[in-house]
Short mmCIF file of C-alpha atoms in Angstrom, two decimals:
data_model
loop_
_atom_site.label_atom_id
_atom_site.label_comp_id
_atom_site.label_asym_id
_atom_site.label_seq_id
_atom_site.Cartn_x
_atom_site.Cartn_y
_atom_site.Cartn_z
CA MET A 1008 20.52 99.14 76.56
CA THR A 1009 18.50 99.48 79.73
CA GLN A 1010 20.36 100.76 82.71
CA LEU A 1011 20.21 98.38 85.58
CA PRO A 1012 19.14 99.91 89.03
CA TRP A 1013 22.44 98.85 90.61
CA GLU A 1014 24.78 100.28 87.88
CA GLY A 1015 27.74 102.10 89.62
CA MET A 1016 27.12 100.43 92.99
CA ASP A 1017 30.14 99.74 95.14
CA LEU A 1018 28.44 97.28 97.65
CA LEU A 1019 25.40 95.12 97.47
CA VAL A 1020 24.33 93.12 100.50
CA LEU A 1021 22.21 90.06 99.65
CA ASN A 1022 21.13 88.69 103.08
CA ALA A 1023 18.73 86.09 101.69
CA CYS A 1024 19.41 82.24 101.67
CA ARG A 1025 21.77 80.90 99.13
CA THR A 1026 22.49 84.08 97.15
CA ALA A 1027 26.03 82.94 96.28
CA VAL A 1028 25.00 79.53 95.19
CA GLU A 1029 25.22 78.54 91.48
CA ASP A 1030 22.20 77.52 89.61
CA LYS A 1031 21.44 76.77 85.91
CA GLY A 1032 21.07 80.43 85.04
CA ALA A 1033 23.89 82.03 87.02
CA GLU A 1034 27.35 81.11 88.19
CA MET A 1035 27.50 82.07 91.85
CA GLY A 1036 23.80 82.84 91.83
CA PHE A 1037 22.52 86.35 92.38
CA ALA A 1038 26.04 87.30 93.64
CA GLY A 1039 27.50 86.30 90.36
CA VAL A 1040 24.92 88.19 88.34
CA ALA A 1041 25.69 91.28 90.49
CA ALA A 1042 29.41 90.87 90.08
CA LYS A 1043 29.12 90.58 86.31
CA ALA A 1044 26.98 93.77 86.48
CA ASP A 1045 30.17 95.55 87.79
CA ILE A 1046 29.18 95.84 91.35
CA LYS A 1047 32.55 96.09 93.11
CA SER A 1048 31.70 94.02 96.19
CA VAL A 1049 28.73 91.57 96.82
CA LEU A 1050 28.10 90.09 100.22
CA ALA A 1051 26.00 86.92 99.85
CA SER A 1052 25.26 83.60 101.59
CA LEU A 1053 26.45 80.13 100.64
CA TRP A 1054 23.66 78.19 102.26
CA SER A 1055 20.24 78.57 103.99
CA VAL A 1056 20.55 80.99 106.84
CA GLY A 1057 18.05 81.65 109.69
CA ASP A 1058 16.17 84.85 109.64
CA GLU A 1059 16.86 85.57 113.31
CA SER A 1060 20.70 85.02 112.98
CA THR A 1061 20.85 87.02 109.83
CA LEU A 1062 19.02 89.85 111.44
CA ALA A 1063 21.32 89.75 114.51
CA LEU A 1064 24.46 89.59 112.21
CA MET A 1065 23.46 92.52 110.01
CA ALA A 1066 22.20 94.70 112.93
CA THR A 1067 25.20 94.09 115.03
CA ALA A 1068 27.54 94.77 112.23
CA LEU A 1069 25.77 97.96 111.45
CA GLN A 1070 25.73 99.03 114.98
CA GLY A 1071 29.40 98.15 115.46
CA ALA A 1072 30.49 100.07 112.42
CA GLN A 1073 28.53 103.13 113.43
CA VAL A 1074 30.00 103.06 116.92
CA ALA A 1075 33.55 102.65 115.52
CA LEU A 1076 33.00 105.63 113.24
CA LEU A 1077 31.60 107.83 116.07
CA ARG A 1078 34.55 106.91 118.31
CA GLN A 1079 37.04 107.60 115.49
CA GLN A 1080 38.24 104.03 115.59
CA ILE A 1081 38.02 103.75 111.87
CA THR A 1082 39.84 106.22 109.63
CA LEU A 1083 40.58 106.72 105.95
CA ARG A 1084 44.32 107.21 105.85
CA ASP A 1085 46.54 107.42 102.75
CA GLY A 1086 43.88 105.73 100.68
CA GLU A 1087 43.17 102.86 103.08
CA TRP A 1088 40.47 102.14 105.65
CA ARG A 1089 42.10 101.38 108.91
CA ARG A 1090 40.85 100.36 112.34
CA GLN A 1091 42.58 101.90 115.28
CA GLY A 1092 45.94 100.27 115.86
CA GLN A 1093 46.25 98.63 112.46
CA GLN A 1094 49.33 99.19 110.38
CA ARG A 1095 47.73 98.30 107.08
CA GLY A 1096 44.04 98.67 106.07
CA LEU A 1097 41.58 98.00 103.30
CA PRO A 1098 42.77 99.85 100.22
CA LEU A 1099 40.38 102.07 98.29
CA PRO A 1100 40.69 102.54 94.56
CA SER A 1101 40.04 106.30 94.66
CA SER A 1102 40.40 108.44 97.69
CA SER A 1103 42.05 111.79 98.62
CA GLY A 1104 45.32 111.59 100.54
CA GLY A 1105 45.76 112.51 104.23
CA GLU A 1106 43.71 111.27 107.19
CA GLN A 1107 39.92 111.52 107.47
CA TYR A 1108 37.58 110.78 110.36
CA PHE A 1109 33.92 110.03 109.99
CA SER A 1110 32.65 110.50 113.39
CA HIS A 1111 29.92 113.10 112.49
CA PRO A 1112 26.55 111.52 112.47
CA HIS A 1113 25.98 112.63 108.93
CA ASN A 1114 28.38 109.87 107.80
CA TRP A 1115 26.73 106.93 109.67
CA ALA A 1116 23.33 107.82 111.20
CA ALA A 1117 21.36 107.68 107.93
CA PHE A 1118 21.41 103.93 107.99
CA THR A 1119 18.78 102.08 109.85
CA LEU A 1120 17.06 98.65 110.01
CA VAL A 1121 13.48 98.81 108.72
CA GLY A 1122 10.99 96.21 109.88
CA ASN A 1123 10.95 93.74 112.77
CA PRO A 1124 10.42 90.02 112.41
CA TRP A 1125 9.84 89.39 116.04
#
């Protein structure tokens, strides 16, 4: 069997229009195909979205996450991602115990937005 390029992937972001809409070939569209390929999480859209608003959403989310990591506002504690002040967080299936911070640029600075539609 041919290995798919996304095999073993934890997160796939599909920021094009209607990537989570069912069609004749796939339940839940591209997102459904990805989920069936054992991608743990798929972010997809339910309707047609504007290029400008999608760019703003994705860029702002990335920037916000990078700043929160830099400021140590997000930690990995006892197997859960937590924002500062939260009692409970997002559980991770496999992680080491204790508390970890990810403020070093190595952890977040590698991600960048390539291209400019303006």
